[in-house]
Tab-separated table of C-alpha atoms in Angstrom:
chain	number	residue	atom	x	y	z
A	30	UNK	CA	1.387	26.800	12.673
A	31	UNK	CA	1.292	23.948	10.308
A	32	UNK	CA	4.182	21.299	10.494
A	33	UNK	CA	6.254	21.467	7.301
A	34	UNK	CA	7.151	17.713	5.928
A	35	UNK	CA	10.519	18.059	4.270
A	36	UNK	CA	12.588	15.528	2.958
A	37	UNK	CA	15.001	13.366	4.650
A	38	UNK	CA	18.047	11.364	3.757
A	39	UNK	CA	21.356	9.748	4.582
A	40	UNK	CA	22.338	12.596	7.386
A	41	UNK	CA	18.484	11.638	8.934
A	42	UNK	CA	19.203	7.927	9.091
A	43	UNK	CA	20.627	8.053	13.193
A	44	UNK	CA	17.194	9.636	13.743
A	45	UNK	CA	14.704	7.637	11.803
A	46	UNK	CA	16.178	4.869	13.284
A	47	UNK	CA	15.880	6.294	17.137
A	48	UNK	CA	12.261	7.038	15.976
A	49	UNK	CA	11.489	3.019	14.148
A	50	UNK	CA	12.505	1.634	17.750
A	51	UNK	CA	10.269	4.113	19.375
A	52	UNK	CA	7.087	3.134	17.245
A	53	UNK	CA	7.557	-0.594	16.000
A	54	UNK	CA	9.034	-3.737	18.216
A	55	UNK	CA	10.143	-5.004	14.259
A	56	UNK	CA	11.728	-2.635	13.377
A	57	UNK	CA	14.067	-1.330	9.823
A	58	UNK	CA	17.779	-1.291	10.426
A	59	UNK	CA	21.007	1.061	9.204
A	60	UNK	CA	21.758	-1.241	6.666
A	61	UNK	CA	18.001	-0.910	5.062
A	62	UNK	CA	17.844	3.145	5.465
A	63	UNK	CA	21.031	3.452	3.681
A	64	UNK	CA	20.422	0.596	1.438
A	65	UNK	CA	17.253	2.878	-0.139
A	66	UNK	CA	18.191	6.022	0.191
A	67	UNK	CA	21.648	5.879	-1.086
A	68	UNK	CA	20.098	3.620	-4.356
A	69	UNK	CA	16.792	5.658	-4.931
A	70	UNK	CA	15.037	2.782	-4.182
A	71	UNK	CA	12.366	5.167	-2.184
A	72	UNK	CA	11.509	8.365	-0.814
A	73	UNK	CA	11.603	9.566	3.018
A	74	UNK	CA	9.691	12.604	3.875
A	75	UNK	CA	9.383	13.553	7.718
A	76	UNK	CA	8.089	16.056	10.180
A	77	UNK	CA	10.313	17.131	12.980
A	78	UNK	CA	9.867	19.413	15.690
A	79	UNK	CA	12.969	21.119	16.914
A	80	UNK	CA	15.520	18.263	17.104
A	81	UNK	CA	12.960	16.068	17.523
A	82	UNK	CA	11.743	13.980	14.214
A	83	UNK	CA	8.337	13.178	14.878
A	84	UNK	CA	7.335	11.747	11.685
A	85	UNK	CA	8.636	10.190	8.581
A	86	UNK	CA	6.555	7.973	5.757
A	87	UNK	CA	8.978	6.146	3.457
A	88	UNK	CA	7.412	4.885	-0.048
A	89	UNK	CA	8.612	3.745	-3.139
A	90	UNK	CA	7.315	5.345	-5.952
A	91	UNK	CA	7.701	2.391	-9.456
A	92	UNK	CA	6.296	3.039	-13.243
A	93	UNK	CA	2.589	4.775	-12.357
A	94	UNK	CA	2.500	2.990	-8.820
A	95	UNK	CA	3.365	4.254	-5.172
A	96	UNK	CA	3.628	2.031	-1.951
A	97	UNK	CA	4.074	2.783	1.276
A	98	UNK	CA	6.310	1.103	2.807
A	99	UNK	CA	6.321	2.608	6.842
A	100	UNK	CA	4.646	5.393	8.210
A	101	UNK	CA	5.530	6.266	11.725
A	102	UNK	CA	4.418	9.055	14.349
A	103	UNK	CA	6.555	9.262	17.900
A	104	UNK	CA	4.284	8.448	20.654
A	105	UNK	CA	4.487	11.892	22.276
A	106	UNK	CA	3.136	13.482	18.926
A	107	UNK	CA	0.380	11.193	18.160
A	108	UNK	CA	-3.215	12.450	17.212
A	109	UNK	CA	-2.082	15.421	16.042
A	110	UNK	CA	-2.239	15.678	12.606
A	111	UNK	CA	1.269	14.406	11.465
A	112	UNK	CA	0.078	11.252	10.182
A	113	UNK	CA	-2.459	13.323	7.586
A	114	UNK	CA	0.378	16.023	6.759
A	115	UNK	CA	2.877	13.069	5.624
A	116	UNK	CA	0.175	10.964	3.665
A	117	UNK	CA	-1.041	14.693	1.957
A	118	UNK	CA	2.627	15.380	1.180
A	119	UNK	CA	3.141	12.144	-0.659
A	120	UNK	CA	0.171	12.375	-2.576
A	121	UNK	CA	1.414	15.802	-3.467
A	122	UNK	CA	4.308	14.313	-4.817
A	123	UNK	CA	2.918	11.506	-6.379
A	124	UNK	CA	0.713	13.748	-8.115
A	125	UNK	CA	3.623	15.590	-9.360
A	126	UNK	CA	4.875	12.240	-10.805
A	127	UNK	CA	2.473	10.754	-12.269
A	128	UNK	CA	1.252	8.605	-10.058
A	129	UNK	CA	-1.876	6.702	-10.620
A	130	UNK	CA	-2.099	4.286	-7.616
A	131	UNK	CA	-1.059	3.679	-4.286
A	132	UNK	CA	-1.041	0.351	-2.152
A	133	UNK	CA	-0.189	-0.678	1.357
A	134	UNK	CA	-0.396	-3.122	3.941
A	135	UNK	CA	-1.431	-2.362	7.688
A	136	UNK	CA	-1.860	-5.006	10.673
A	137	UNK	CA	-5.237	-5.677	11.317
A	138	UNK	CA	-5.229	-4.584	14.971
A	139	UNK	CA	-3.526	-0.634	14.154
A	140	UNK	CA	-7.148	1.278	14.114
A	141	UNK	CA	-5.553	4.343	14.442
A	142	UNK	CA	-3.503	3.486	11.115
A	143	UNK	CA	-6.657	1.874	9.173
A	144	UNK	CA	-8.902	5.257	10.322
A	145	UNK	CA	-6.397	6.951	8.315
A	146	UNK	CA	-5.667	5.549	5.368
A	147	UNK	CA	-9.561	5.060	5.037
A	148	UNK	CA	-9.811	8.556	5.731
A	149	UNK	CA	-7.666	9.219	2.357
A	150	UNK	CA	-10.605	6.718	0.515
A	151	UNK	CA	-7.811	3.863	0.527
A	152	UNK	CA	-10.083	0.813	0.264
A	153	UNK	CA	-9.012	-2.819	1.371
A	154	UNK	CA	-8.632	-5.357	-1.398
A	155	UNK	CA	-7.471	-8.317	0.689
A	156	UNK	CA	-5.527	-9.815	3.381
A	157	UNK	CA	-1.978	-11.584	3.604
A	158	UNK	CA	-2.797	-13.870	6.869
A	159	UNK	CA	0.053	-14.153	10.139
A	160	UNK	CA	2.159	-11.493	7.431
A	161	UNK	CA	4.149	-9.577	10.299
A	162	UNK	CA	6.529	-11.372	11.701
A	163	UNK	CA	6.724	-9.389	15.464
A	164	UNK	CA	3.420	-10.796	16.147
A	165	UNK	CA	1.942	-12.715	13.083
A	166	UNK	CA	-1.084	-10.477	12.864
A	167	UNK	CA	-3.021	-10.325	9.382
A	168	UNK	CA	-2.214	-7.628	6.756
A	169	UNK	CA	-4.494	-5.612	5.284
A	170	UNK	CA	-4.352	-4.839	1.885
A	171	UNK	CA	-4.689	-1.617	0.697
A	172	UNK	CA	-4.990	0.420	-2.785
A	173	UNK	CA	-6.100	3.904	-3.369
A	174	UNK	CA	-6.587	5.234	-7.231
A	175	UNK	CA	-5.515	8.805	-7.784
């Protein structure tokens, strides 16, 4: 069986969050959930097994342009596919939008992230140097053309 990705929102914020502490030491808060859901400001799509949500990818989607702007997997779920099913869902719905493009940034020391996203023919177009600020590793730059 296949994991569906569905869409989240406002009711899924207690558990994205519970999931963002599990997966990143910098993390997003309430505030910033609500703050882009509740405006439109981007699009949450997740994974979850039984109660459990063990994936999301939120991205903004602007004009002919899509970034993502986290993409998280709990640790107990990891290597299993979720990862792909999110990043195929949003290109589904980019597709569906008219999306031409898609960028990102990933920290130069997350392999498994940069296997994926290479995976999906993203290819790097530069660097933003001591960019995170949890432990002022480089960011790669990503873009992908549809």
């Amino acid at each position: 069986m296949t994991d569906a990705v569905i869409d989240l929102g406002v009711s899924d914020v207690d558990d994205l969050i519970e999931l963002e502490g599990r997966c990143f030491e910098y993390h997003w808060t309430r505030d910033q959930f609500l703050l882009g859901l509740e405006s439109g400001a981007y699009r949450i799509i997740g994974v979850r097994r039984g109660t459990i949500l063990s994936g999301y990818m939120a991205f903004s989607m602007i004009m002919d342009e899509m970034e993502i702007l986290n993409l998280a997997v709990h640790p107990d779920h990891r290597r299993q596919g979720l990862g792909e099913a999110l990043l195929a869902r949003s290109f589904e719905i980019c597709a569906a939008e008219g999306i031409t493009k898609s960028f990102l940034d990933v920290k130069v020391s997350n392999d498994p992230a940069l296997a994926l996203y290479r995976k999906f023919g993203y290819k790097k177009i530069g660097v933003r140097k001591k960019y995170y600020p949890d432990t002022r590793e480089d960011a790669l730059l990503f873009r992908y053309d549809f």
